[in-house]
C-alpha angles and dihedrals in degrees: 000000000000097000123095111225133198137191126206117265130202113207093166102035122116092190117096087199089076091056091046090057090053090047087059088062097042092058089073092058098045106182095355120114114253125181123240121217126189107250092219096047102049091117093068098050109128102168128109120300110297133184110226131195104225098198117140149046116329119232162001094166109033090171086073092064134144109045127240120288087239089070120087103198131207105204110207130134088013120168123194112207109226092227090055094045098096096053097038093048096051117131089271093045094051091047090052094050092047089055090062101033142171092070117202108219126207092214138021091245091065091043092055094046093052093044090053088057091054093256115140105240143155140190105263097165117214131318089226087076087073094059113120122224092212089063091063106034134020112274097252096043110147114234116238137181138349115286114209113191123184098328114191090344093155089065089064106100121241120224118262136181112271094172092092121058106220136140088256091054091050091047091049091049092052090045090050094051090049092049092047090053092048091048093049092051093045092050091050089055091048093048090049090053091049092047089061094054126093093214123080119247126229121199125211137163124228091210126090124178109245089208090063102032126050121233089254091052091050090049090051091049089053089056090047089052090053090052090051091050090050091054098046127103091209134009123209116188150139092215122096094210092055091048099046096051087048089055090050090051094049091248116146112244136202111192114200114205100191109133095018098103097113116099090242089063100031092053092059092054097055106115095012091102086079090069109034140006113268111206145162116246087249088071097052092098089067089066099045096103100026124042120204117268116247108271120251097182091086093068095079090053094044093052092049091048091050091053092048092049092048090051093048092050097045102034 
């Protein structure tokens, strides 16, 4: 293997889902060394030619697009954040993407946006669908418990400055009270669902503060989360990169969409209904006595992704 490969890194990310997406790439290199490049600083890379897997959410700093000419990208499982769309799809940005088309898109929203710009694109789904359960737990590991990861987390209010009385402060206060009420109701529905189950429930968050945990620690926690998903009987979440690995591991998933009404969240879910049920917490009672069956629809996407990755590595 004469090529030098790199995976995206996330020094400032609090979301273990980012690290899980990179783990989906690393599985193809096993014990081989693979570089890591900061997703939001690809434009300043000046090292030797490197082949980079461009799977993931783009991006926190759209003004840093496009990447360095020393990067040879493989666009698969690519998501374009709606708030970054204008900058990333400038004349220069579109020209760059056309140079490396076809672009494999993580969701149908991204596929449609790129297609409307004249960029050849297709719905690839996510590389995390190629993760293997046997790589995280022994083959005959018995499944136990219900794993609940970050349910309705976006309904949890963020802190804001109340020291200044402005229209924005008043609006934020009203918005916070509304969100708190929605979160309280949604959690009551979830807890009622869990109270009707024979299996115990375990709660975890997919978010880790980068100021308190190093990048290596967050990466290790992402692997631990994958192990937990692989051992669970049922996963309940509002996080795509908890749900998709669960699908890959044959773990039933209930995806709760409360709090995901903004276009930034809704866009990421387009196409995901192929792999797991997306429901409001009001509909949880419909699943009390019958959990969803593990999805099989992902297999076609996973097999195609595996072939594409093999070709990119060996070509």
